[in-house]
């Protein structure tokens, strides 16, 4: 029985990303976040305190509000696009043990990031780059493993691939680029573009494969 419930939940999770809307939303969120972070870096170099504050605090607000509101925004889009075509599929909420595991993993990742960025301010940039990108890649890989989605495995692979490219050309990058690579602005920018394109491509295929009733009758 438990195995059947896990299979049903797995199918529901796969159905959740079948239309590409979650990819598209997350990709656009990453692009806005990266854009604001780049604005903050530019403003800091130009000594523009106002724009630096806009970029820095704006990026925090965007990633926080975007993460919290993501489920509701995606669901609202699905009600207009997905559910009229292929119906609504719900899955059993995670158990208490699963929720505790998710909280523990999140807390561990947060401690690693805080320890690396705040408690070791003199740590080499390359060390920060490796650890931050490793943590981020593991997080995306864990999501891909849960969804069993080839697209999300591709997204997970993008992160270590970028980190390897940064390290291979490290002596040739300017100090500004090294900083942007280390703290993830370029990674979020590239991953945002990849996820946005993946979401658009998947959504296009989904709409062609599942026209709504009005389109089918026309």
PDB file of C-alpha atoms in Angstrom:
ATOM      1  CA  UNK A   1       0.000   0.000   0.000  1.00  0.00           C
ATOM      2  CA  UNK A   2       2.798   2.406   0.938  1.00  0.00           C
ATOM      3  CA  UNK A   3       4.519   1.618  -2.352  1.00  0.00           C
ATOM      4  CA  UNK A   4       1.337   2.438  -4.282  1.00  0.00           C
ATOM      5  CA  UNK A   5       1.032   5.734  -2.449  1.00  0.00           C
ATOM      6  CA  UNK A   6       4.646   6.608  -3.279  1.00  0.00           C
ATOM      7  CA  UNK A   7       4.048   5.773  -6.937  1.00  0.00           C
ATOM      8  CA  UNK A   8       0.899   7.892  -7.016  1.00  0.00           C
ATOM      9  CA  UNK A   9       2.727  10.797  -5.424  1.00  0.00           C
ATOM     10  CA  UNK A  10       5.606  10.371  -7.885  1.00  0.00           C
ATOM     11  CA  UNK A  11       3.215  10.538 -10.837  1.00  0.00           C
ATOM     12  CA  UNK A  12       1.596  13.644  -9.386  1.00  0.00           C
ATOM     13  CA  UNK A  13       4.990  15.328  -8.955  1.00  0.00           C
ATOM     14  CA  UNK A  14       5.924  14.508 -12.547  1.00  0.00           C
ATOM     15  CA  UNK A  15       2.572  15.877 -13.690  1.00  0.00           C
ATOM     16  CA  UNK A  16       3.324  19.100 -11.793  1.00  0.00           C
ATOM     17  CA  UNK A  17       6.312  19.858 -14.057  1.00  0.00           C
ATOM     18  CA  UNK A  18       4.907  18.287 -17.236  1.00  0.00           C
ATOM     19  CA  UNK A  19       3.720  21.620 -18.667  1.00  0.00           C
ATOM     20  CA  UNK A  20       7.000  23.498 -18.024  1.00  0.00           C
ATOM     21  CA  UNK A  21       5.319  26.272 -16.017  1.00  0.00           C
ATOM     22  CA  UNK A  22       7.395  25.643 -12.849  1.00  0.00           C
ATOM     23  CA  UNK A  23      10.593  25.773 -14.942  1.00  0.00           C
ATOM     24  CA  UNK A  24       9.486  29.015 -16.562  1.00  0.00           C
ATOM     25  CA  UNK A  25       8.549  30.629 -13.255  1.00  0.00           C
ATOM     26  CA  UNK A  26      11.782  29.590 -11.536  1.00  0.00           C
ATOM     27  CA  UNK A  27      13.896  30.630 -14.504  1.00  0.00           C
ATOM     28  CA  UNK A  28      12.349  34.112 -14.605  1.00  0.00           C
ATOM     29  CA  UNK A  29      12.752  34.402 -10.830  1.00  0.00           C
ATOM     30  CA  UNK A  30      16.456  33.564 -11.131  1.00  0.00           C
ATOM     31  CA  UNK A  31      16.877  36.089 -13.955  1.00  0.00           C
ATOM     32  CA  UNK A  32      15.306  38.910 -11.936  1.00  0.00           C
ATOM     33  CA  UNK A  33      17.357  37.942  -8.875  1.00  0.00           C
ATOM     34  CA  UNK A  34      20.594  37.841 -10.874  1.00  0.00           C
ATOM     35  CA  UNK A  35      19.758  41.143 -12.565  1.00  0.00           C
ATOM     36  CA  UNK A  36      19.260  42.879  -9.231  1.00  0.00           C
ATOM     37  CA  UNK A  37      22.467  41.361  -7.843  1.00  0.00           C
ATOM     38  CA  UNK A  38      24.386  42.587 -10.902  1.00  0.00           C
ATOM     39  CA  UNK A  39      22.836  46.031 -10.412  1.00  0.00           C
ATOM     40  CA  UNK A  40      24.081  46.022  -6.823  1.00  0.00           C
ATOM     41  CA  UNK A  41      27.598  45.053  -7.908  1.00  0.00           C
ATOM     42  CA  UNK A  42      27.651  47.751 -10.593  1.00  0.00           C
ATOM     43  CA  UNK A  43      26.330  50.383  -8.183  1.00  0.00           C
ATOM     44  CA  UNK A  44      28.955  49.444  -5.591  1.00  0.00           C
ATOM     45  CA  UNK A  45      31.738  49.904  -8.163  1.00  0.00           C
ATOM     46  CA  UNK A  46      30.235  53.261  -9.205  1.00  0.00           C
ATOM     47  CA  UNK A  47      29.639  54.282  -5.561  1.00  0.00           C
ATOM     48  CA  UNK A  48      25.930  54.704  -6.182  1.00  0.00           C
ATOM     49  CA  UNK A  49      24.574  53.977  -2.718  1.00  0.00           C
ATOM     50  CA  UNK A  50      20.896  54.255  -3.639  1.00  0.00           C
ATOM     51  CA  UNK A  51      21.074  51.832  -6.550  1.00  0.00           C
ATOM     52  CA  UNK A  52      23.279  49.497  -4.536  1.00  0.00           C
ATOM     53  CA  UNK A  53      20.579  49.333  -1.841  1.00  0.00           C
ATOM     54  CA  UNK A  54      17.894  48.793  -4.489  1.00  0.00           C
ATOM     55  CA  UNK A  55      19.837  45.936  -6.043  1.00  0.00           C
ATOM     56  CA  UNK A  56      20.879  44.291  -2.783  1.00  0.00           C
ATOM     57  CA  UNK A  57      17.617  44.518  -0.831  1.00  0.00           C
ATOM     58  CA  UNK A  58      15.540  44.086  -3.978  1.00  0.00           C
ATOM     59  CA  UNK A  59      17.250  40.773  -4.723  1.00  0.00           C
ATOM     60  CA  UNK A  60      16.501  39.555  -1.194  1.00  0.00           C
ATOM     61  CA  UNK A  61      12.850  40.574  -1.481  1.00  0.00           C
ATOM     62  CA  UNK A  62      12.485  38.991  -4.919  1.00  0.00           C
ATOM     63  CA  UNK A  63      13.962  35.637  -3.922  1.00  0.00           C
ATOM     64  CA  UNK A  64      12.028  35.526  -0.623  1.00  0.00           C
ATOM     65  CA  UNK A  65       8.643  36.664  -1.938  1.00  0.00           C
ATOM     66  CA  UNK A  66       9.107  34.732  -5.175  1.00  0.00           C
ATOM     67  CA  UNK A  67       9.854  31.517  -3.281  1.00  0.00           C
ATOM     68  CA  UNK A  68       6.897  31.927  -0.923  1.00  0.00           C
ATOM     69  CA  UNK A  69       4.451  32.975  -3.631  1.00  0.00           C
ATOM     70  CA  UNK A  70       5.691  30.510  -6.246  1.00  0.00           C
ATOM     71  CA  UNK A  71       3.233  27.732  -5.410  1.00  0.00           C
ATOM     72  CA  UNK A  72       0.245  30.096  -5.631  1.00  0.00           C
ATOM     73  CA  UNK A  73       1.373  31.838  -8.832  1.00  0.00           C
ATOM     74  CA  UNK A  74       2.150  28.538 -10.565  1.00  0.00           C
ATOM     75  CA  UNK A  75      -1.153  27.043  -9.434  1.00  0.00           C
ATOM     76  CA  UNK A  76      -3.045  30.101 -10.732  1.00  0.00           C
ATOM     77  CA  UNK A  77      -1.355  29.706 -14.123  1.00  0.00           C
ATOM     78  CA  UNK A  78      -2.118  25.997 -14.160  1.00  0.00           C
ATOM     79  CA  UNK A  79      -5.797  26.695 -13.493  1.00  0.00           C
ATOM     80  CA  UNK A  80      -5.888  28.730 -16.700  1.00  0.00           C
ATOM     81  CA  UNK A  81      -3.565  26.607 -18.856  1.00  0.00           C
ATOM     82  CA  UNK A  82      -3.089  23.061 -17.548  1.00  0.00           C
ATOM     83  CA  UNK A  83      -6.161  21.897 -15.639  1.00  0.00           C
ATOM     84  CA  UNK A  84      -8.645  22.678 -18.464  1.00  0.00           C
ATOM     85  CA  UNK A  85      -6.553  20.424 -20.732  1.00  0.00           C
ATOM     86  CA  UNK A  86      -5.426  17.456 -18.638  1.00  0.00           C
ATOM     87  CA  UNK A  87      -7.263  17.876 -15.346  1.00  0.00           C
ATOM     88  CA  UNK A  88      -6.117  18.343 -11.760  1.00  0.00           C
ATOM     89  CA  UNK A  89      -3.922  15.804  -9.961  1.00  0.00           C
ATOM     90  CA  UNK A  90      -3.275  16.046  -6.216  1.00  0.00           C
ATOM     91  CA  UNK A  91      -0.884  13.998  -4.137  1.00  0.00           C
ATOM     92  CA  UNK A  92      -0.750  13.049  -0.484  1.00  0.00           C
ATOM     93  CA  UNK A  93       1.112  15.633   1.620  1.00  0.00           C
ATOM     94  CA  UNK A  94       4.526  14.497   2.915  1.00  0.00           C
ATOM     95  CA  UNK A  95       4.606  12.688   6.248  1.00  0.00           C
ATOM     96  CA  UNK A  96       6.014  14.216   9.437  1.00  0.00           C
ATOM     97  CA  UNK A  97       9.226  12.221   8.988  1.00  0.00           C
ATOM     98  CA  UNK A  98       9.635  13.537   5.430  1.00  0.00           C
ATOM     99  CA  UNK A  99       8.976  17.113   6.562  1.00  0.00           C
ATOM    100  CA  UNK A 100      11.544  16.771   9.358  1.00  0.00           C
ATOM    101  CA  UNK A 101      14.080  15.441   6.848  1.00  0.00           C
ATOM    102  CA  UNK A 102      13.423  18.359   4.490  1.00  0.00           C
ATOM    103  CA  UNK A 103      13.800  20.867   7.349  1.00  0.00           C
ATOM    104  CA  UNK A 104      17.041  19.219   8.507  1.00  0.00           C
ATOM    105  CA  UNK A 105      18.549  19.298   5.007  1.00  0.00           C
ATOM    106  CA  UNK A 106      17.525  22.938   4.532  1.00  0.00           C
ATOM    107  CA  UNK A 107      18.988  23.907   7.907  1.00  0.00           C
ATOM    108  CA  UNK A 108      22.245  22.085   7.135  1.00  0.00           C
ATOM    109  CA  UNK A 109      22.587  23.836   3.782  1.00  0.00           C
ATOM    110  CA  UNK A 110      21.886  27.192   5.421  1.00  0.00           C
ATOM    111  CA  UNK A 111      24.540  26.565   8.098  1.00  0.00           C
ATOM    112  CA  UNK A 112      27.113  25.646   5.463  1.00  0.00           C
ATOM    113  CA  UNK A 113      26.413  28.803   3.490  1.00  0.00           C
ATOM    114  CA  UNK A 114      26.450  31.060   6.542  1.00  0.00           C
ATOM    115  CA  UNK A 115      29.608  29.445   7.866  1.00  0.00           C
ATOM    116  CA  UNK A 116      31.416  29.835   4.575  1.00  0.00           C
ATOM    117  CA  UNK A 117      30.329  33.390   3.775  1.00  0.00           C
ATOM    118  CA  UNK A 118      30.192  34.970   7.231  1.00  0.00           C
ATOM    119  CA  UNK A 119      32.395  32.971   9.574  1.00  0.00           C
ATOM    120  CA  UNK A 120      35.271  32.590   7.098  1.00  0.00           C
ATOM    121  CA  UNK A 121      35.504  36.038   5.511  1.00  0.00           C
ATOM    122  CA  UNK A 122      39.126  35.461   4.494  1.00  0.00           C
ATOM    123  CA  UNK A 123      38.488  32.126   2.804  1.00  0.00           C
ATOM    124  CA  UNK A 124      39.893  31.957  -0.748  1.00  0.00           C
ATOM    125  CA  UNK A 125      37.412  32.811  -3.468  1.00  0.00           C
ATOM    126  CA  UNK A 126      38.009  29.462  -5.154  1.00  0.00           C
ATOM    127  CA  UNK A 127      37.075  27.608  -1.935  1.00  0.00           C
ATOM    128  CA  UNK A 128      33.879  29.603  -1.609  1.00  0.00           C
ATOM    129  CA  UNK A 129      33.109  29.004  -5.266  1.00  0.00           C
ATOM    130  CA  UNK A 130      33.507  25.229  -4.962  1.00  0.00           C
ATOM    131  CA  UNK A 131      31.479  24.881  -1.760  1.00  0.00           C
ATOM    132  CA  UNK A 132      28.664  27.228  -2.760  1.00  0.00           C
ATOM    133  CA  UNK A 133      28.248  25.621  -6.167  1.00  0.00           C
ATOM    134  CA  UNK A 134      28.501  22.120  -4.714  1.00  0.00           C
ATOM    135  CA  UNK A 135      25.718  22.882  -2.225  1.00  0.00           C
ATOM    136  CA  UNK A 136      23.581  24.471  -4.943  1.00  0.00           C
ATOM    137  CA  UNK A 137      24.167  21.561  -7.350  1.00  0.00           C
ATOM    138  CA  UNK A 138      23.237  19.005  -4.675  1.00  0.00           C
ATOM    139  CA  UNK A 139      20.056  20.917  -3.924  1.00  0.00           C
ATOM    140  CA  UNK A 140      18.991  21.001  -7.596  1.00  0.00           C
ATOM    141  CA  UNK A 141      19.995  17.346  -8.010  1.00  0.00           C
ATOM    142  CA  UNK A 142      17.863  16.373  -5.003  1.00  0.00           C
ATOM    143  CA  UNK A 143      14.866  18.088  -6.634  1.00  0.00           C
ATOM    144  CA  UNK A 144      15.597  16.337  -9.943  1.00  0.00           C
ATOM    145  CA  UNK A 145      15.859  12.994  -8.160  1.00  0.00           C
ATOM    146  CA  UNK A 146      12.505  13.535  -6.499  1.00  0.00           C
ATOM    147  CA  UNK A 147      10.811  14.540  -9.749  1.00  0.00           C
ATOM    148  CA  UNK A 148      12.572  11.966 -11.968  1.00  0.00           C
ATOM    149  CA  UNK A 149      12.591  14.657 -14.661  1.00  0.00           C
ATOM    150  CA  UNK A 150      15.374  14.636 -17.304  1.00  0.00           C
ATOM    151  CA  UNK A 151      15.070  18.425 -17.608  1.00  0.00           C
ATOM    152  CA  UNK A 152      15.834  18.934 -13.947  1.00  0.00           C
ATOM    153  CA  UNK A 153      18.831  16.616 -14.121  1.00  0.00           C
ATOM    154  CA  UNK A 154      20.052  18.860 -16.941  1.00  0.00           C
ATOM    155  CA  UNK A 155      19.534  21.931 -14.753  1.00  0.00           C
ATOM    156  CA  UNK A 156      21.482  20.241 -11.943  1.00  0.00           C
ATOM    157  CA  UNK A 157      24.342  19.441 -14.344  1.00  0.00           C
ATOM    158  CA  UNK A 158      24.594  23.096 -15.438  1.00  0.00           C
ATOM    159  CA  UNK A 159      25.838  24.212 -11.997  1.00  0.00           C
ATOM    160  CA  UNK A 160      28.984  22.018 -11.673  1.00  0.00           C
ATOM    161  CA  UNK A 161      29.665  22.529 -15.383  1.00  0.00           C
ATOM    162  CA  UNK A 162      29.770  26.295 -14.857  1.00  0.00           C
ATOM    163  CA  UNK A 163      31.901  25.928 -11.728  1.00  0.00           C
ATOM    164  CA  UNK A 164      34.395  23.781 -13.625  1.00  0.00           C
ATOM    165  CA  UNK A 165      34.568  26.387 -16.379  1.00  0.00           C
ATOM    166  CA  UNK A 166      35.172  29.142 -13.834  1.00  0.00           C
ATOM    167  CA  UNK A 167      38.040  27.223 -12.232  1.00  0.00           C
ATOM    168  CA  UNK A 168      39.678  26.167 -15.509  1.00  0.00           C
ATOM    169  CA  UNK A 169      39.936  29.774 -16.668  1.00  0.00           C
ATOM    170  CA  UNK A 170      40.411  31.317 -13.215  1.00  0.00           C
ATOM    171  CA  UNK A 171      43.780  33.068 -13.837  1.00  0.00           C
ATOM    172  CA  UNK A 172      42.365  34.752 -16.929  1.00  0.00           C
ATOM    173  CA  UNK A 173      39.235  36.247 -15.314  1.00  0.00           C
ATOM    174  CA  UNK A 174      39.232  39.794 -13.969  1.00  0.00           C
ATOM    175  CA  UNK A 175      38.732  40.288 -10.200  1.00  0.00           C
ATOM    176  CA  UNK A 176      35.198  41.535 -10.876  1.00  0.00           C
ATOM    177  CA  UNK A 177      34.288  38.410 -12.856  1.00  0.00           C
ATOM    178  CA  UNK A 178      35.889  36.186 -10.222  1.00  0.00           C
ATOM    179  CA  UNK A 179      33.665  37.753  -7.574  1.00  0.00           C
ATOM    180  CA  UNK A 180      30.546  37.377  -9.723  1.00  0.00           C
ATOM    181  CA  UNK A 181      31.400  33.739 -10.375  1.00  0.00           C
ATOM    182  CA  UNK A 182      32.123  33.021  -6.731  1.00  0.00           C
ATOM    183  CA  UNK A 183      28.910  34.437  -5.291  1.00  0.00           C
ATOM    184  CA  UNK A 184      26.664  33.016  -7.986  1.00  0.00           C
ATOM    185  CA  UNK A 185      25.414  36.008  -9.958  1.00  0.00           C
ATOM    186  CA  UNK A 186      26.608  34.532 -13.253  1.00  0.00           C
ATOM    187  CA  UNK A 187      25.430  31.058 -12.273  1.00  0.00           C
ATOM    188  CA  UNK A 188      21.928  32.284 -11.452  1.00  0.00           C
ATOM    189  CA  UNK A 189      21.895  34.267 -14.705  1.00  0.00           C
ATOM    190  CA  UNK A 190      22.876  31.280 -16.859  1.00  0.00           C
ATOM    191  CA  UNK A 191      20.687  28.807 -14.987  1.00  0.00           C
ATOM    192  CA  UNK A 192      17.784  31.259 -15.198  1.00  0.00           C
ATOM    193  CA  UNK A 193      18.185  31.470 -18.973  1.00  0.00           C
ATOM    194  CA  UNK A 194      18.425  27.674 -19.303  1.00  0.00           C
ATOM    195  CA  UNK A 195      15.333  27.080 -17.144  1.00  0.00           C
ATOM    196  CA  UNK A 196      13.358  29.807 -18.915  1.00  0.00           C
ATOM    197  CA  UNK A 197      14.167  28.321 -22.322  1.00  0.00           C
ATOM    198  CA  UNK A 198      13.416  24.830 -20.995  1.00  0.00           C
ATOM    199  CA  UNK A 199      10.089  26.027 -19.621  1.00  0.00           C
ATOM    200  CA  UNK A 200       9.103  27.790 -22.861  1.00  0.00           C
ATOM    201  CA  UNK A 201      10.053  24.734 -24.959  1.00  0.00           C
ATOM    202  CA  UNK A 202       8.178  22.332 -22.647  1.00  0.00           C
ATOM    203  CA  UNK A 203       5.108  24.554 -22.452  1.00  0.00           C
ATOM    204  CA  UNK A 204       5.030  24.868 -26.252  1.00  0.00           C
ATOM    205  CA  UNK A 205       5.160  21.082 -26.646  1.00  0.00           C
ATOM    206  CA  UNK A 206       2.524  20.623 -23.956  1.00  0.00           C
ATOM    207  CA  UNK A 207       0.093  23.085 -25.589  1.00  0.00           C
ATOM    208  CA  UNK A 208       0.523  21.387 -28.977  1.00  0.00           C
ATOM    209  CA  UNK A 209      -0.036  17.939 -27.478  1.00  0.00           C
ATOM    210  CA  UNK A 210      -3.015  18.992 -25.327  1.00  0.00           C
ATOM    211  CA  UNK A 211      -5.221  21.605 -27.021  1.00  0.00           C
ATOM    212  CA  UNK A 212      -8.211  22.726 -24.950  1.00  0.00           C
ATOM    213  CA  UNK A 213     -11.741  21.809 -25.949  1.00  0.00           C
ATOM    214  CA  UNK A 214     -12.426  25.072 -27.777  1.00  0.00           C
ATOM    215  CA  UNK A 215      -9.215  24.763 -29.808  1.00  0.00           C
ATOM    216  CA  UNK A 216      -9.939  21.111 -30.590  1.00  0.00           C
ATOM    217  CA  UNK A 217     -13.494  21.877 -31.780  1.00  0.00           C
ATOM    218  CA  UNK A 218     -12.263  24.793 -33.917  1.00  0.00           C
TER     219      UNK A 218
END
